[in-house]
Amino acid sequence: MNSKCVRTGLFQTNCYVVEDNSASEPFVAVIDPGDDLDLIEAALDTAPSHIILTHTHFDHVGALMALHTKYPSAKIALGEHENMNPEQVFQEARYVLGSSFFMAGLKESDFDLPKPDLLLKEGDSIGPFTVLFTPGHSTGSICLYSEQHHVLYSGDTLFAHSYGRTDINGSQSQIIQSVRRLLALDPTTVVYPGHEGITSIEAERSFFKNYLF
Protein backbone atom coordinates (compact mmCIF):
# COMPACT_ATOMS: atom_id res chain seq x y z
CA MET A 1 0.00 0.00 0.00
CA ASN A 2 1.24 3.46 -0.93
CA SER A 3 -0.06 6.56 0.84
CA LYS A 4 0.52 10.25 0.21
CA CYS A 5 -0.71 13.10 2.40
CA VAL A 6 -1.75 16.47 0.99
CA ARG A 7 -2.55 19.23 3.47
CA THR A 8 -5.37 21.33 2.14
CA GLY A 9 -7.33 24.46 2.88
CA LEU A 10 -7.55 26.93 5.72
CA PHE A 11 -7.54 24.20 8.38
CA GLN A 12 -4.72 22.18 6.78
CA THR A 13 -6.92 19.12 6.47
CA ASN A 14 -5.04 15.95 5.66
CA CYS A 15 -6.23 14.54 2.34
CA TYR A 16 -4.79 11.12 1.62
CA VAL A 17 -4.16 9.47 -1.73
CA VAL A 18 -3.97 5.73 -1.14
CA GLU A 19 -3.01 3.14 -3.77
CA ASP A 20 -3.26 -0.61 -3.25
CA ASN A 21 -2.49 -2.98 -6.10
CA SER A 22 -2.61 -6.20 -4.11
CA ALA A 23 -6.14 -7.08 -5.29
CA SER A 24 -7.29 -8.11 -8.75
CA GLU A 25 -8.73 -4.64 -9.31
CA PRO A 26 -6.40 -1.71 -8.54
CA PHE A 27 -7.69 0.52 -5.76
CA VAL A 28 -6.86 4.22 -5.80
CA ALA A 29 -8.70 6.32 -3.23
CA VAL A 30 -8.76 9.97 -2.34
CA ILE A 31 -9.73 10.21 1.33
CA ASP A 32 -11.22 13.53 2.52
CA PRO A 33 -10.62 15.98 -0.36
CA GLY A 34 -10.74 19.09 1.82
CA ASP A 35 -9.66 21.71 -0.74
CA ASP A 36 -6.98 22.56 -3.31
CA LEU A 37 -7.83 20.28 -6.21
CA ASP A 38 -4.54 21.08 -7.94
CA LEU A 39 -2.53 19.75 -5.00
CA ILE A 40 -4.62 16.58 -4.84
CA GLU A 41 -4.24 16.01 -8.57
CA ALA A 42 -0.48 16.42 -8.28
CA ALA A 43 -0.43 13.53 -5.78
CA LEU A 44 -2.37 11.22 -8.11
CA ASP A 45 -0.42 8.94 -10.42
CA THR A 46 -3.62 7.62 -11.97
CA ALA A 47 -7.33 8.38 -11.88
CA PRO A 48 -8.94 7.50 -8.54
CA SER A 49 -11.34 4.59 -8.31
CA HIS A 50 -12.91 5.93 -5.11
CA ILE A 51 -13.42 9.15 -3.18
CA ILE A 52 -14.00 8.29 0.48
CA LEU A 53 -15.26 10.71 3.13
CA THR A 54 -14.65 9.94 6.78
CA HIS A 55 -17.29 12.63 7.45
CA THR A 56 -18.76 15.63 5.67
CA HIS A 57 -17.64 18.67 7.66
CA PHE A 58 -16.87 21.47 5.24
CA ASP A 59 -13.09 21.29 5.67
CA HIS A 60 -13.14 17.67 4.45
CA VAL A 61 -15.33 18.10 1.37
CA GLY A 62 -14.21 21.43 -0.12
CA ALA A 63 -12.76 19.85 -3.26
CA LEU A 64 -15.29 17.03 -3.52
CA MET A 65 -17.42 18.50 -6.28
CA ALA A 66 -14.42 19.60 -8.35
CA LEU A 67 -12.78 16.18 -7.92
CA HIS A 68 -16.02 14.42 -8.86
CA THR A 69 -16.36 16.61 -11.94
CA LYS A 70 -12.79 15.82 -12.96
CA TYR A 71 -13.11 12.08 -12.27
CA PRO A 72 -16.82 11.20 -12.65
CA SER A 73 -16.18 7.44 -12.65
CA ALA A 74 -14.71 7.53 -9.14
CA LYS A 75 -17.21 6.13 -6.65
CA ILE A 76 -18.07 8.45 -3.76
CA ALA A 77 -18.36 6.62 -0.45
CA LEU A 78 -19.26 7.72 3.07
CA GLY A 79 -20.85 6.38 6.22
CA GLU A 80 -24.51 5.46 5.98
CA HIS A 81 -25.45 7.71 8.91
CA GLU A 82 -23.47 10.76 7.82
CA ASN A 83 -24.98 14.08 6.75
CA MET A 84 -24.90 14.80 3.01
CA ASN A 85 -27.11 17.89 3.12
CA PRO A 86 -25.43 20.90 1.46
CA GLU A 87 -27.45 23.36 3.54
CA GLN A 88 -26.27 21.77 6.78
CA VAL A 89 -22.65 21.74 5.61
CA PHE A 90 -23.07 25.43 4.72
CA GLN A 91 -24.46 26.25 8.17
CA GLU A 92 -21.65 24.30 9.86
CA ALA A 93 -19.10 26.33 7.92
CA ARG A 94 -20.76 29.57 9.01
CA TYR A 95 -20.70 28.42 12.62
CA VAL A 96 -17.02 27.47 12.60
CA LEU A 97 -15.70 30.38 10.55
CA GLY A 98 -17.83 33.13 12.07
CA SER A 99 -17.06 36.55 10.58
CA SER A 100 -14.27 35.05 8.48
CA PHE A 101 -16.92 33.16 6.54
CA PHE A 102 -18.36 36.38 5.14
CA MET A 103 -14.93 37.86 4.50
CA ALA A 104 -14.16 34.81 2.35
CA GLY A 105 -17.25 35.49 0.25
CA LEU A 106 -18.51 31.93 0.57
CA LYS A 107 -22.05 31.04 -0.42
CA GLU A 108 -24.29 28.01 -0.13
CA SER A 109 -23.63 26.87 -3.70
CA ASP A 110 -19.95 26.45 -2.77
CA PHE A 111 -21.03 23.47 -0.67
CA ASP A 112 -22.94 21.50 -3.29
CA LEU A 113 -22.29 17.82 -2.73
CA PRO A 114 -22.69 15.09 -5.34
CA LYS A 115 -24.82 12.08 -4.55
CA PRO A 116 -22.81 9.24 -2.96
CA ASP A 117 -22.46 5.94 -4.79
CA LEU A 118 -21.74 3.86 -1.68
CA LEU A 119 -23.15 4.16 1.83
CA LEU A 120 -20.77 2.34 4.11
CA LYS A 121 -21.77 0.56 7.29
CA GLU A 122 -19.88 -1.08 10.12
CA GLY A 123 -17.84 -4.02 8.89
CA ASP A 124 -18.06 -3.24 5.18
CA SER A 125 -15.00 -3.79 3.03
CA ILE A 126 -13.76 -1.15 0.60
CA GLY A 127 -10.47 -1.88 -1.11
CA PRO A 128 -8.03 -3.02 1.59
CA PHE A 129 -10.05 -1.39 4.35
CA THR A 130 -12.66 -2.47 6.84
CA VAL A 131 -15.14 0.26 7.78
CA LEU A 132 -15.40 1.15 11.46
CA PHE A 133 -18.44 3.19 12.52
CA THR A 134 -17.03 5.75 14.97
CA PRO A 135 -19.64 8.42 15.77
CA GLY A 136 -18.98 11.40 17.99
CA HIS A 137 -17.18 13.99 15.91
CA SER A 138 -20.20 13.77 13.63
CA THR A 139 -23.22 11.51 13.62
CA GLY A 140 -21.89 9.22 10.93
CA SER A 141 -18.10 9.42 11.18
CA ILE A 142 -16.20 6.39 9.98
CA CYS A 143 -12.60 5.20 10.13
CA LEU A 144 -10.84 3.00 7.60
CA TYR A 145 -8.81 0.16 9.07
CA SER A 146 -6.51 -2.35 7.40
CA GLU A 147 -5.41 -5.10 9.72
CA GLN A 148 -3.21 -6.51 6.96
CA HIS A 149 -1.30 -3.26 6.43
CA HIS A 150 -1.48 -2.08 10.07
CA VAL A 151 -2.95 1.31 9.19
CA LEU A 152 -5.93 3.36 10.33
CA TYR A 153 -7.30 6.44 8.59
CA SER A 154 -9.08 8.04 11.50
CA GLY A 155 -10.59 11.22 10.08
CA ASP A 156 -11.29 13.60 12.96
CA THR A 157 -12.11 10.87 15.46
CA LEU A 158 -8.55 10.38 16.70
CA PHE A 159 -5.58 12.75 16.46
CA ALA A 160 -2.10 12.63 17.94
CA HIS A 161 -2.78 13.07 21.68
CA SER A 162 -6.28 14.40 21.04
CA TYR A 163 -9.64 13.71 19.44
CA GLY A 164 -12.12 15.68 17.38
CA ARG A 165 -14.43 18.45 18.56
CA THR A 166 -18.03 17.52 19.26
CA ASP A 167 -19.85 20.84 19.04
CA ILE A 168 -20.82 20.45 15.35
CA ASN A 169 -23.66 17.92 15.54
CA GLY A 170 -21.43 15.60 17.54
CA SER A 171 -21.48 13.84 20.90
CA GLN A 172 -18.82 13.84 23.61
CA SER A 173 -19.94 10.52 25.06
CA GLN A 174 -19.97 8.88 21.63
CA ILE A 175 -16.52 10.08 20.62
CA ILE A 176 -15.04 8.84 23.88
CA GLN A 177 -16.51 5.40 23.20
CA SER A 178 -15.20 5.55 19.62
CA VAL A 179 -11.70 6.50 20.75
CA ARG A 180 -11.72 3.68 23.32
CA ARG A 181 -12.65 1.29 20.55
CA LEU A 182 -9.81 2.48 18.32
CA LEU A 183 -7.31 2.20 21.16
CA ALA A 184 -8.16 -1.51 21.38
CA LEU A 185 -6.75 -2.11 17.88
CA ASP A 186 -3.35 -3.67 17.29
CA PRO A 187 -0.86 -1.31 18.99
CA THR A 188 1.46 -1.42 15.96
CA THR A 189 -1.23 0.26 13.84
CA VAL A 190 -0.10 3.53 12.27
CA VAL A 191 -2.76 6.23 12.55
CA TYR A 192 -3.29 8.73 9.74
CA PRO A 193 -5.55 11.45 11.19
CA GLY A 194 -7.55 14.21 9.54
CA HIS A 195 -5.26 16.96 10.87
CA GLU A 196 -1.62 17.31 11.95
CA GLY A 197 0.89 14.47 12.06
CA ILE A 198 0.67 10.70 12.07
CA THR A 199 0.76 8.69 15.27
CA SER A 200 0.21 5.09 16.38
CA ILE A 201 -2.29 3.20 18.47
CA GLU A 202 0.51 2.33 20.89
CA ALA A 203 1.41 5.99 21.38
CA GLU A 204 -2.21 7.05 21.84
CA ARG A 205 -2.99 4.17 24.19
CA SER A 206 -0.11 5.31 26.36
CA PHE A 207 -1.23 8.95 26.24
CA PHE A 208 -4.91 8.32 26.95
CA LYS A 209 -4.46 5.65 29.63
CA ASN A 210 -4.96 8.17 32.43
CA TYR A 211 -7.97 9.80 30.75
CA LEU A 212 -10.15 7.17 29.14
CA PHE A 213 -9.53 3.96 31.10
mmCIF file of C-alpha atoms in Angstrom:
data_model
loop_
_atom_site.group_PDB
_atom_site.id
_atom_site.type_symbol
_atom_site.label_atom_id
_atom_site.label_comp_id
_atom_site.label_asym_id
_atom_site.label_seq_id
_atom_site.Cartn_x
_atom_site.Cartn_y
_atom_site.Cartn_z
ATOM 1 C CA MET A 1 0.000 0.000 0.000
ATOM 2 C CA ASN A 2 1.241 3.460 -0.930
ATOM 3 C CA SER A 3 -0.064 6.556 0.843
ATOM 4 C CA LYS A 4 0.523 10.245 0.207
ATOM 5 C CA CYS A 5 -0.707 13.104 2.401
ATOM 6 C CA VAL A 6 -1.749 16.471 0.987
ATOM 7 C CA ARG A 7 -2.547 19.228 3.474
ATOM 8 C CA THR A 8 -5.369 21.326 2.137
ATOM 9 C CA GLY A 9 -7.330 24.457 2.879
ATOM 10 C CA LEU A 10 -7.546 26.933 5.724
ATOM 11 C CA PHE A 11 -7.539 24.197 8.381
ATOM 12 C CA GLN A 12 -4.722 22.179 6.782
ATOM 13 C CA THR A 13 -6.919 19.117 6.472
ATOM 14 C CA ASN A 14 -5.036 15.945 5.655
ATOM 15 C CA CYS A 15 -6.226 14.540 2.343
ATOM 16 C CA TYR A 16 -4.788 11.118 1.623
ATOM 17 C CA VAL A 17 -4.160 9.470 -1.728
ATOM 18 C CA VAL A 18 -3.967 5.726 -1.141
ATOM 19 C CA GLU A 19 -3.011 3.142 -3.768
ATOM 20 C CA ASP A 20 -3.260 -0.612 -3.250
ATOM 21 C CA ASN A 21 -2.491 -2.982 -6.099
ATOM 22 C CA SER A 22 -2.611 -6.205 -4.112
ATOM 23 C CA ALA A 23 -6.144 -7.079 -5.285
ATOM 24 C CA SER A 24 -7.293 -8.105 -8.748
ATOM 25 C CA GLU A 25 -8.726 -4.637 -9.315
ATOM 26 C CA PRO A 26 -6.398 -1.706 -8.540
ATOM 27 C CA PHE A 27 -7.693 0.523 -5.760
ATOM 28 C CA VAL A 28 -6.863 4.223 -5.795
ATOM 29 C CA ALA A 29 -8.703 6.322 -3.226
ATOM 30 C CA VAL A 30 -8.759 9.971 -2.337
ATOM 31 C CA ILE A 31 -9.726 10.215 1.330
ATOM 32 C CA ASP A 32 -11.221 13.527 2.518
ATOM 33 C CA PRO A 33 -10.619 15.981 -0.361
ATOM 34 C CA GLY A 34 -10.737 19.093 1.822
ATOM 35 C CA ASP A 35 -9.660 21.713 -0.736
ATOM 36 C CA ASP A 36 -6.983 22.559 -3.308
ATOM 37 C CA LEU A 37 -7.835 20.278 -6.214
ATOM 38 C CA ASP A 38 -4.545 21.079 -7.942
ATOM 39 C CA LEU A 39 -2.527 19.751 -4.998
ATOM 40 C CA ILE A 40 -4.622 16.577 -4.840
ATOM 41 C CA GLU A 41 -4.237 16.009 -8.566
ATOM 42 C CA ALA A 42 -0.478 16.416 -8.276
ATOM 43 C CA ALA A 43 -0.434 13.529 -5.785
ATOM 44 C CA LEU A 44 -2.375 11.223 -8.115
ATOM 45 C CA ASP A 45 -0.417 8.941 -10.423
ATOM 46 C CA THR A 46 -3.618 7.619 -11.966
ATOM 47 C CA ALA A 47 -7.329 8.379 -11.876
ATOM 48 C CA PRO A 48 -8.939 7.498 -8.538
ATOM 49 C CA SER A 49 -11.339 4.589 -8.313
ATOM 50 C CA HIS A 50 -12.913 5.930 -5.106
ATOM 51 C CA ILE A 51 -13.416 9.145 -3.176
ATOM 52 C CA ILE A 52 -14.002 8.288 0.477
ATOM 53 C CA LEU A 53 -15.257 10.708 3.126
ATOM 54 C CA THR A 54 -14.649 9.941 6.781
ATOM 55 C CA HIS A 55 -17.287 12.632 7.451
ATOM 56 C CA THR A 56 -18.762 15.635 5.668
ATOM 57 C CA HIS A 57 -17.644 18.672 7.659
ATOM 58 C CA PHE A 58 -16.866 21.471 5.244
ATOM 59 C CA ASP A 59 -13.094 21.285 5.669
ATOM 60 C CA HIS A 60 -13.140 17.667 4.454
ATOM 61 C CA VAL A 61 -15.334 18.101 1.373
ATOM 62 C CA GLY A 62 -14.213 21.427 -0.116
ATOM 63 C CA ALA A 63 -12.760 19.850 -3.263
ATOM 64 C CA LEU A 64 -15.289 17.028 -3.523
ATOM 65 C CA MET A 65 -17.422 18.505 -6.283
ATOM 66 C CA ALA A 66 -14.415 19.597 -8.346
ATOM 67 C CA LEU A 67 -12.783 16.183 -7.922
ATOM 68 C CA HIS A 68 -16.019 14.418 -8.858
ATOM 69 C CA THR A 69 -16.362 16.607 -11.939
ATOM 70 C CA LYS A 70 -12.789 15.820 -12.960
ATOM 71 C CA TYR A 71 -13.113 12.076 -12.273
ATOM 72 C CA PRO A 72 -16.816 11.197 -12.649
ATOM 73 C CA SER A 73 -16.177 7.444 -12.653
ATOM 74 C CA ALA A 74 -14.706 7.527 -9.138
ATOM 75 C CA LYS A 75 -17.212 6.127 -6.646
ATOM 76 C CA ILE A 76 -18.069 8.454 -3.765
ATOM 77 C CA ALA A 77 -18.362 6.624 -0.454
ATOM 78 C CA LEU A 78 -19.263 7.719 3.073
ATOM 79 C CA GLY A 79 -20.850 6.377 6.225
ATOM 80 C CA GLU A 80 -24.511 5.458 5.978
ATOM 81 C CA HIS A 81 -25.449 7.711 8.911
ATOM 82 C CA GLU A 82 -23.472 10.757 7.818
ATOM 83 C CA ASN A 83 -24.977 14.075 6.753
ATOM 84 C CA MET A 84 -24.902 14.800 3.015
ATOM 85 C CA ASN A 85 -27.114 17.887 3.122
ATOM 86 C CA PRO A 86 -25.425 20.904 1.461
ATOM 87 C CA GLU A 87 -27.447 23.364 3.541
ATOM 88 C CA GLN A 88 -26.269 21.767 6.777
ATOM 89 C CA VAL A 89 -22.649 21.737 5.606
ATOM 90 C CA PHE A 90 -23.070 25.430 4.725
ATOM 91 C CA GLN A 91 -24.464 26.251 8.172
ATOM 92 C CA GLU A 92 -21.655 24.298 9.859
ATOM 93 C CA ALA A 93 -19.098 26.334 7.919
ATOM 94 C CA ARG A 94 -20.764 29.572 9.006
ATOM 95 C CA TYR A 95 -20.703 28.415 12.623
ATOM 96 C CA VAL A 96 -17.023 27.465 12.599
ATOM 97 C CA LEU A 97 -15.697 30.377 10.548
ATOM 98 C CA GLY A 98 -17.830 33.135 12.066
ATOM 99 C CA SER A 99 -17.065 36.554 10.580
ATOM 100 C CA SER A 100 -14.270 35.046 8.484
ATOM 101 C CA PHE A 101 -16.923 33.162 6.544
ATOM 102 C CA PHE A 102 -18.362 36.379 5.135
ATOM 103 C CA MET A 103 -14.926 37.855 4.497
ATOM 104 C CA ALA A 104 -14.159 34.814 2.351
ATOM 105 C CA GLY A 105 -17.246 35.490 0.251
ATOM 106 C CA LEU A 106 -18.512 31.930 0.574
ATOM 107 C CA LYS A 107 -22.054 31.044 -0.424
ATOM 108 C CA GLU A 108 -24.287 28.012 -0.133
ATOM 109 C CA SER A 109 -23.630 26.871 -3.704
ATOM 110 C CA ASP A 110 -19.954 26.445 -2.767
ATOM 111 C CA PHE A 111 -21.029 23.469 -0.668
ATOM 112 C CA ASP A 112 -22.941 21.501 -3.290
ATOM 113 C CA LEU A 113 -22.290 17.820 -2.730
ATOM 114 C CA PRO A 114 -22.691 15.090 -5.344
ATOM 115 C CA LYS A 115 -24.821 12.081 -4.546
ATOM 116 C CA PRO A 116 -22.811 9.243 -2.956
ATOM 117 C CA ASP A 117 -22.464 5.941 -4.787
ATOM 118 C CA LEU A 118 -21.738 3.859 -1.685
ATOM 119 C CA LEU A 119 -23.153 4.164 1.829
ATOM 120 C CA LEU A 120 -20.772 2.339 4.114
ATOM 121 C CA LYS A 121 -21.773 0.555 7.291
ATOM 122 C CA GLU A 122 -19.884 -1.085 10.120
ATOM 123 C CA GLY A 123 -17.835 -4.018 8.886
ATOM 124 C CA ASP A 124 -18.060 -3.235 5.180
ATOM 125 C CA SER A 125 -15.001 -3.786 3.026
ATOM 126 C CA ILE A 126 -13.762 -1.151 0.601
ATOM 127 C CA GLY A 127 -10.474 -1.877 -1.107
ATOM 128 C CA PRO A 128 -8.027 -3.022 1.588
ATOM 129 C CA PHE A 129 -10.052 -1.395 4.347
ATOM 130 C CA THR A 130 -12.662 -2.467 6.841
ATOM 131 C CA VAL A 131 -15.142 0.258 7.777
ATOM 132 C CA LEU A 132 -15.403 1.149 11.464
ATOM 133 C CA PHE A 133 -18.440 3.185 12.516
ATOM 134 C CA THR A 134 -17.032 5.749 14.970
ATOM 135 C CA PRO A 135 -19.642 8.424 15.768
ATOM 136 C CA GLY A 136 -18.981 11.400 17.993
ATOM 137 C CA HIS A 137 -17.184 13.990 15.910
ATOM 138 C CA SER A 138 -20.196 13.772 13.627
ATOM 139 C CA THR A 139 -23.224 11.512 13.616
ATOM 140 C CA GLY A 140 -21.888 9.222 10.926
ATOM 141 C CA SER A 141 -18.105 9.422 11.178
ATOM 142 C CA ILE A 142 -16.198 6.390 9.981
ATOM 143 C CA CYS A 143 -12.600 5.202 10.134
ATOM 144 C CA LEU A 144 -10.837 3.003 7.597
ATOM 145 C CA TYR A 145 -8.807 0.158 9.066
ATOM 146 C CA SER A 146 -6.507 -2.349 7.401
ATOM 147 C CA GLU A 147 -5.407 -5.103 9.717
ATOM 148 C CA GLN A 148 -3.205 -6.508 6.960
ATOM 149 C CA HIS A 149 -1.300 -3.264 6.431
ATOM 150 C CA HIS A 150 -1.481 -2.085 10.074
ATOM 151 C CA VAL A 151 -2.952 1.305 9.192
ATOM 152 C CA LEU A 152 -5.931 3.362 10.333
ATOM 153 C CA TYR A 153 -7.301 6.438 8.590
ATOM 154 C CA SER A 154 -9.084 8.037 11.504
ATOM 155 C CA GLY A 155 -10.591 11.223 10.076
ATOM 156 C CA ASP A 156 -11.294 13.598 12.960
ATOM 157 C CA THR A 157 -12.113 10.869 15.458
ATOM 158 C CA LEU A 158 -8.545 10.385 16.698
ATOM 159 C CA PHE A 159 -5.579 12.754 16.457
ATOM 160 C CA ALA A 160 -2.104 12.625 17.944
ATOM 161 C CA HIS A 161 -2.783 13.066 21.679
ATOM 162 C CA SER A 162 -6.281 14.396 21.044
ATOM 163 C CA TYR A 163 -9.642 13.706 19.441
ATOM 164 C CA GLY A 164 -12.119 15.685 17.377
ATOM 165 C CA ARG A 165 -14.428 18.452 18.559
ATOM 166 C CA THR A 166 -18.026 17.517 19.258
ATOM 167 C CA ASP A 167 -19.854 20.840 19.037
ATOM 168 C CA ILE A 168 -20.822 20.451 15.352
ATOM 169 C CA ASN A 169 -23.657 17.919 15.537
ATOM 170 C CA GLY A 170 -21.435 15.601 17.544
ATOM 171 C CA SER A 171 -21.482 13.838 20.899
ATOM 172 C CA GLN A 172 -18.821 13.840 23.607
ATOM 173 C CA SER A 173 -19.942 10.522 25.060
ATOM 174 C CA GLN A 174 -19.973 8.880 21.630
ATOM 175 C CA ILE A 175 -16.522 10.079 20.619
ATOM 176 C CA ILE A 176 -15.038 8.836 23.885
ATOM 177 C CA GLN A 177 -16.506 5.404 23.195
ATOM 178 C CA SER A 178 -15.201 5.551 19.620
ATOM 179 C CA VAL A 179 -11.700 6.500 20.754
ATOM 180 C CA ARG A 180 -11.720 3.682 23.319
ATOM 181 C CA ARG A 181 -12.646 1.290 20.554
ATOM 182 C CA LEU A 182 -9.806 2.482 18.320
ATOM 183 C CA LEU A 183 -7.307 2.199 21.159
ATOM 184 C CA ALA A 184 -8.156 -1.506 21.377
ATOM 185 C CA LEU A 185 -6.755 -2.107 17.881
ATOM 186 C CA ASP A 186 -3.349 -3.674 17.293
ATOM 187 C CA PRO A 187 -0.860 -1.307 18.992
ATOM 188 C CA THR A 188 1.458 -1.419 15.963
ATOM 189 C CA THR A 189 -1.232 0.256 13.844
ATOM 190 C CA VAL A 190 -0.102 3.530 12.275
ATOM 191 C CA VAL A 191 -2.762 6.231 12.547
ATOM 192 C CA TYR A 192 -3.290 8.728 9.740
ATOM 193 C CA PRO A 193 -5.546 11.452 11.192
ATOM 194 C CA GLY A 194 -7.550 14.212 9.536
ATOM 195 C CA HIS A 195 -5.260 16.957 10.867
ATOM 196 C CA GLU A 196 -1.624 17.309 11.946
ATOM 197 C CA GLY A 197 0.889 14.467 12.059
ATOM 198 C CA ILE A 198 0.668 10.698 12.070
ATOM 199 C CA THR A 199 0.761 8.686 15.267
ATOM 200 C CA SER A 200 0.207 5.087 16.380
ATOM 201 C CA ILE A 201 -2.287 3.195 18.471
ATOM 202 C CA GLU A 202 0.510 2.326 20.886
ATOM 203 C CA ALA A 203 1.406 5.989 21.380
ATOM 204 C CA GLU A 204 -2.210 7.048 21.845
ATOM 205 C CA ARG A 205 -2.994 4.167 24.185
ATOM 206 C CA SER A 206 -0.106 5.312 26.362
ATOM 207 C CA PHE A 207 -1.228 8.949 26.239
ATOM 208 C CA PHE A 208 -4.912 8.322 26.952
ATOM 209 C CA LYS A 209 -4.461 5.650 29.625
ATOM 210 C CA ASN A 210 -4.961 8.173 32.427
ATOM 211 C CA TYR A 211 -7.971 9.798 30.753
ATOM 212 C CA LEU A 212 -10.150 7.173 29.145
ATOM 213 C CA PHE A 213 -9.528 3.957 31.101
#
